[in-house]
Tab-separated table of C-alpha atoms in Angstrom:
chain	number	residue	atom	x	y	z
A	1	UNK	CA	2.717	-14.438	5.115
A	2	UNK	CA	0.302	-12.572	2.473
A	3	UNK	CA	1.565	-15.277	-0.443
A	4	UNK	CA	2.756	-12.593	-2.404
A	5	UNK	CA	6.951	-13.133	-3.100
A	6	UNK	CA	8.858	-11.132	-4.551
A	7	UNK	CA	12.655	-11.465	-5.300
A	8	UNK	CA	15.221	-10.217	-4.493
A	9	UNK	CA	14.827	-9.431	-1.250
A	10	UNK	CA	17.767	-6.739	-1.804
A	11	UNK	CA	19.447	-4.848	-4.793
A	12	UNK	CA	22.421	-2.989	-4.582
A	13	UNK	CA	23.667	-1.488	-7.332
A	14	UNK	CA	25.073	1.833	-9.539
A	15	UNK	CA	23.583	4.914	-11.160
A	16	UNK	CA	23.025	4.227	-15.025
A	17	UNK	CA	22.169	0.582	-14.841
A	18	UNK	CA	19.209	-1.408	-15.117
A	19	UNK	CA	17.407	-3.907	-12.985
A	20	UNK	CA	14.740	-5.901	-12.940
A	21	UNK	CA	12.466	-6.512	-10.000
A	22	UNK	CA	10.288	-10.344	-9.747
A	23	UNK	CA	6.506	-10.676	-8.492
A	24	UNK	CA	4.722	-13.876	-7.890
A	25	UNK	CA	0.834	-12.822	-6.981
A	26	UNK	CA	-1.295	-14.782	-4.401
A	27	UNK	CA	-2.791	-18.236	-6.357
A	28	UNK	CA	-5.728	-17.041	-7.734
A	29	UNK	CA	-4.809	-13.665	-7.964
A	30	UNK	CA	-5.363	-12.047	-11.386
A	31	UNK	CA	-4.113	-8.456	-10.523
A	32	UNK	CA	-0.516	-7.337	-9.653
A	33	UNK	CA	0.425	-3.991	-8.764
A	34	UNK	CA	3.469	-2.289	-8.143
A	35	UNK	CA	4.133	0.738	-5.666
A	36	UNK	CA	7.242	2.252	-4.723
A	37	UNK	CA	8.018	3.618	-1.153
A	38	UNK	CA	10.702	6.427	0.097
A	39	UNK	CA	10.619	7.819	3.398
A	40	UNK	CA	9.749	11.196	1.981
A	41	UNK	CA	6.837	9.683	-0.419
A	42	UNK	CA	5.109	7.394	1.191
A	43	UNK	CA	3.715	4.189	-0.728
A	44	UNK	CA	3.319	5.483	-4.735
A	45	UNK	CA	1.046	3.346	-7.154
A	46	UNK	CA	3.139	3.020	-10.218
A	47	UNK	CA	1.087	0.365	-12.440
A	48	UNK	CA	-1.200	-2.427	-12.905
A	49	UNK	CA	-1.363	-5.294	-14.368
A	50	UNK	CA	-5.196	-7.822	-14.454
A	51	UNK	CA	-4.397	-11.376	-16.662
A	52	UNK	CA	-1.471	-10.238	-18.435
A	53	UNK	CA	-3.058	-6.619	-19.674
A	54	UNK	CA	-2.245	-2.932	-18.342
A	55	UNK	CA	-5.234	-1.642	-16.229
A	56	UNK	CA	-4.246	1.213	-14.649
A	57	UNK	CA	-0.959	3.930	-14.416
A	58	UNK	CA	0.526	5.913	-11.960
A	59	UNK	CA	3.465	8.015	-11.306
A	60	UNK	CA	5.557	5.452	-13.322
A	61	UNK	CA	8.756	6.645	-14.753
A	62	UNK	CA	9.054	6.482	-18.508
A	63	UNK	CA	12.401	4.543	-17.191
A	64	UNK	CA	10.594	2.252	-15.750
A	65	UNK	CA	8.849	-0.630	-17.238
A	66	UNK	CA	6.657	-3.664	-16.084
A	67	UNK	CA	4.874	-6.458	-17.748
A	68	UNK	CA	2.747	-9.588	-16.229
A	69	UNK	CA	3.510	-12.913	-17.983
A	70	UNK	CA	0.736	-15.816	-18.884
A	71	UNK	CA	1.569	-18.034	-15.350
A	72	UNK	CA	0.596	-13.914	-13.642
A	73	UNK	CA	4.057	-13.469	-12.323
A	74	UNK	CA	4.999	-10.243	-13.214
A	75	UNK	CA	8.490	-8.144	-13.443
A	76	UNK	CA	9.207	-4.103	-12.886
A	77	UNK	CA	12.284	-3.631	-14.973
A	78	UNK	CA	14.062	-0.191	-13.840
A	79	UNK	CA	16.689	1.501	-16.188
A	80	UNK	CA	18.988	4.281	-16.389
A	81	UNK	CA	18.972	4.450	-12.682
A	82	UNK	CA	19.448	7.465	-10.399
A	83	UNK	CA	20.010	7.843	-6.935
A	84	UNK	CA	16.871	9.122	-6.199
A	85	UNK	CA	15.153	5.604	-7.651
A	86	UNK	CA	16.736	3.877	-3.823
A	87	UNK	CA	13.451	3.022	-2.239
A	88	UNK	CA	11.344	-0.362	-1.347
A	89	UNK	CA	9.521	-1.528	-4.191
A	90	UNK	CA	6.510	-3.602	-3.560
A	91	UNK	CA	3.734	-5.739	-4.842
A	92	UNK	CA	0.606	-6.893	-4.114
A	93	UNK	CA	-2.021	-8.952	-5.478
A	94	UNK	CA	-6.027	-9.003	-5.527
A	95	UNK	CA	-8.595	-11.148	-7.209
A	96	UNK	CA	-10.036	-8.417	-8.915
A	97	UNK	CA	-10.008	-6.167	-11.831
A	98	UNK	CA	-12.042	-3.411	-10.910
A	99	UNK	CA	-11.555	-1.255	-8.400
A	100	UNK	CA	-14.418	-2.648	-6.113
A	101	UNK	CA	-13.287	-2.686	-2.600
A	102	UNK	CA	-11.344	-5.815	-2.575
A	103	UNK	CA	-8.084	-5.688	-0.272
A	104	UNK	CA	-4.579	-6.062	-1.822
A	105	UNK	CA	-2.406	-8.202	0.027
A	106	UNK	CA	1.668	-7.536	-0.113
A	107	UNK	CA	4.538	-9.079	-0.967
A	108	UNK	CA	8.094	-8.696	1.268
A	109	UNK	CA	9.516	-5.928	-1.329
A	110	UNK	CA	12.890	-5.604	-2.557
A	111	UNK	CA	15.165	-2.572	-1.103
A	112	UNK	CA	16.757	-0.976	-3.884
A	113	UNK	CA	19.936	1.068	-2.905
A	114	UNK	CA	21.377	2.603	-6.163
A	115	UNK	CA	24.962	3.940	-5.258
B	1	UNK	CA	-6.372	16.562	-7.581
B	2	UNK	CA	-6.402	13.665	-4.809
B	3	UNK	CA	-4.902	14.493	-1.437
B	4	UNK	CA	-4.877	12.572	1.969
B	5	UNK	CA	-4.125	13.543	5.136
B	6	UNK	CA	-2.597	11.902	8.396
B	7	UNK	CA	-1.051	12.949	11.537
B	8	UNK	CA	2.624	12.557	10.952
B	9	UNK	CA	3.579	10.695	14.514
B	10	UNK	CA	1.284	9.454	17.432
B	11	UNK	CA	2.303	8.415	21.339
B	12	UNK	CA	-0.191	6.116	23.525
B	13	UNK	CA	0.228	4.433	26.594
B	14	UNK	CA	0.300	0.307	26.880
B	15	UNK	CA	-3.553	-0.726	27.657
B	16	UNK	CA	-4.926	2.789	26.283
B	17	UNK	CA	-7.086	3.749	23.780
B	18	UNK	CA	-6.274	5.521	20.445
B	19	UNK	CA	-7.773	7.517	17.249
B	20	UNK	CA	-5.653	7.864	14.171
B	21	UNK	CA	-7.921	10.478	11.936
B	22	UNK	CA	-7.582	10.634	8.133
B	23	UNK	CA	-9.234	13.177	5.752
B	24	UNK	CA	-9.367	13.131	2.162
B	25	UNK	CA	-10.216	14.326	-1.348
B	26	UNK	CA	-9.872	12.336	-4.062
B	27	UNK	CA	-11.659	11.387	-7.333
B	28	UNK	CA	-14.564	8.999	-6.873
B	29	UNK	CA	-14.574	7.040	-3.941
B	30	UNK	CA	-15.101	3.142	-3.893
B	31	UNK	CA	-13.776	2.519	-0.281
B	32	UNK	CA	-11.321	3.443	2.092
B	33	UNK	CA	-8.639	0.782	3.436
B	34	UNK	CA	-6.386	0.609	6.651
B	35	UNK	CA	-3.223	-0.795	6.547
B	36	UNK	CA	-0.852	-1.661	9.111
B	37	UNK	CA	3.164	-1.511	8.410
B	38	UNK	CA	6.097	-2.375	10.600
B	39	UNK	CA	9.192	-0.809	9.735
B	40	UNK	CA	10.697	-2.312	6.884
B	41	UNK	CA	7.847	-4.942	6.577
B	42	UNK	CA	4.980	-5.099	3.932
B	43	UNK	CA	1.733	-3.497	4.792
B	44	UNK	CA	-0.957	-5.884	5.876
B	45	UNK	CA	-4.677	-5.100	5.635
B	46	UNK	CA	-7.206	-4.111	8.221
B	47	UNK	CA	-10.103	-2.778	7.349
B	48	UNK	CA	-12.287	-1.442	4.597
B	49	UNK	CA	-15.137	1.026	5.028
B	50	UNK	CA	-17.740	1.826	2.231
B	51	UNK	CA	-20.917	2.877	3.681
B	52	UNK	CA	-20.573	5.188	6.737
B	53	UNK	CA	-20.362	4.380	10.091
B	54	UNK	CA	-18.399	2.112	12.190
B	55	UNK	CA	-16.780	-1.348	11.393
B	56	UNK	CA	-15.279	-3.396	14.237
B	57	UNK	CA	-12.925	-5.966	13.888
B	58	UNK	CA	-11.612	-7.043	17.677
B	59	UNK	CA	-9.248	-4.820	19.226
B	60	UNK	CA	-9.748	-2.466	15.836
B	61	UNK	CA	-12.719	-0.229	14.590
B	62	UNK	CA	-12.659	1.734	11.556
B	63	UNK	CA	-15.784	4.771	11.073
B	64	UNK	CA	-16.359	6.894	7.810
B	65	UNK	CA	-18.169	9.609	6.600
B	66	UNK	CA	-18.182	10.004	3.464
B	67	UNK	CA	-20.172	13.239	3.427
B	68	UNK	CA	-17.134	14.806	5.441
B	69	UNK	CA	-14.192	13.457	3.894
B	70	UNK	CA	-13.053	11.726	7.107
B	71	UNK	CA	-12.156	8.335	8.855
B	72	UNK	CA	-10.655	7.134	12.096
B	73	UNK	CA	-9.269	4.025	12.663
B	74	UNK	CA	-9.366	2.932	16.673
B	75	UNK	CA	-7.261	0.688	18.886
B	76	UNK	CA	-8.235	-0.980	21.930
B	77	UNK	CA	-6.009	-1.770	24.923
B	78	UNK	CA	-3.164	-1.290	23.115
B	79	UNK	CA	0.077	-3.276	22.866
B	80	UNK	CA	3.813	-3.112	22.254
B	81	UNK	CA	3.403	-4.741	18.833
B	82	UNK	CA	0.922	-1.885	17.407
B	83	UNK	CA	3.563	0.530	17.464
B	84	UNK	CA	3.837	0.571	13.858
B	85	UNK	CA	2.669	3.100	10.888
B	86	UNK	CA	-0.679	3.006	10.062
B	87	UNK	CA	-1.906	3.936	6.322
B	88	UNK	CA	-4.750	5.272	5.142
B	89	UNK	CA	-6.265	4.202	1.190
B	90	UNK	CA	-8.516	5.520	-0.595
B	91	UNK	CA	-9.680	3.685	-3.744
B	92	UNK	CA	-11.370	5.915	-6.166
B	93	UNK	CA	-11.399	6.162	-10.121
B	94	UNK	CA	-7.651	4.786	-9.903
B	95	UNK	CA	-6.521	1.950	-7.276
B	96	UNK	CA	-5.165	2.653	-3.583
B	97	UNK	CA	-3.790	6.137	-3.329
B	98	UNK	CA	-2.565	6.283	0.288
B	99	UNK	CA	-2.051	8.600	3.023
B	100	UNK	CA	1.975	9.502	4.014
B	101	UNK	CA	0.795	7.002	7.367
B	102	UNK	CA	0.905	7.785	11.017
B	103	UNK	CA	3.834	6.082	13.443
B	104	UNK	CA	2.712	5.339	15.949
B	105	UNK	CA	4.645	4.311	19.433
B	106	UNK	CA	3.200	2.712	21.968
B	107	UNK	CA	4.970	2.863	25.351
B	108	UNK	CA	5.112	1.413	28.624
């Protein structure tokens, strides 16, 4: 167990909705990121969030949305949904800002399946 | 552009030895990670390398060179339970940009 949760565990759901996807980061933890994984992708870096402020983007949607609150839990909200947006979506949490070698641990993810 | 390469799929033998290679380009480089995923499951960390040369970590070793681009990641008397994928990171001017990862079966 990293100490990274994340709910839910699963989404089902249809093209042209919108969801929105829960992160709770290790204690301590002042950075949440968000990565998206499809078998023909691999893991993607979408965004990150350190103490409530964006640090860095990825290949984030303009669809796609996230935001990290003051207690550091953060949320990926997901609209106008395809079918191609069915993947695992996880997070993970470091101490750090700054991209100095420090590991990111993971949360469970939650399977999206948009039908 | 940044671009990481693994071998797709890898079969070793219970009790063997095996090398899972990774070479990249990216921009910057602060470190390269290791993770390990089951199917399904989050990945978990193993290893970071920064300076080059080997790290060993019990039944795991990771090496780097930076000056080539290159990494390995090596497991010892292997066991049912590392068949798994195994990802490689690279953390440069932007966080973790991993590798597509290598499954790997291990069999009797």
């Amino acid at each position: 167990d990293s100490g990274v949760t994340q709910t839910p565990k699963h989404l089902i759901t249809a093209t042209g909705q919108r969801v929105t996807l829960r992160c709770s980061p290790r204690s301590g933890d002042l950075s949440v990121y968000w990565y998206q994984q499809s078998l023909d992708q691999g893991l993607q870096f979408l965004i990150q969030y350190y103490n409530g402020e964006e640090r860095a983007k990825g290949n984030i949607l303009e669809r796609f949305s996230a935001q990290q609150f003051p207690d550091l839990h953060s949320e990926l909200n997901l609209s106008s949904l395809e079918l191609g947006d069915s993947a695992l979506y996880f997070c993970a949490s470091s101490h750090n800002v700054l991209h100095q070698g420090v590991a990111q641990y993971f949360g469970p993810g939650t399977r999206l399946t948009v039908l | 552009g940044q671009n990481i390469d693994q071998p797709t799929e890898m079969t070793a033998t219970e009790g063997a030895i095996v090398q899972i290679n990774c070479t990249y380009q990216t921009s910057g480089f602060n470190g390269l990670f290791w993770y390990q995923q089951h199917a399904g499951e989050a990945p978990t960390f193993l290893s970071y390398n920064v300076l080059d040369g080997l790290e060993e970590k019990g039944r795991f070793s990771s090496f780097l060179s930076r000056s080539k681009g290159y990494s390995y990641l090596l497991l010892k008397e292997l066991q049912m339970k590392d068949s798994a994928s195994y990802l490689c990171a690279v953390e440069g001017n932007t966080p973790l940009v991993f590798g597509k990862g290598t499954r790997l079966s291990v069999i009797a």
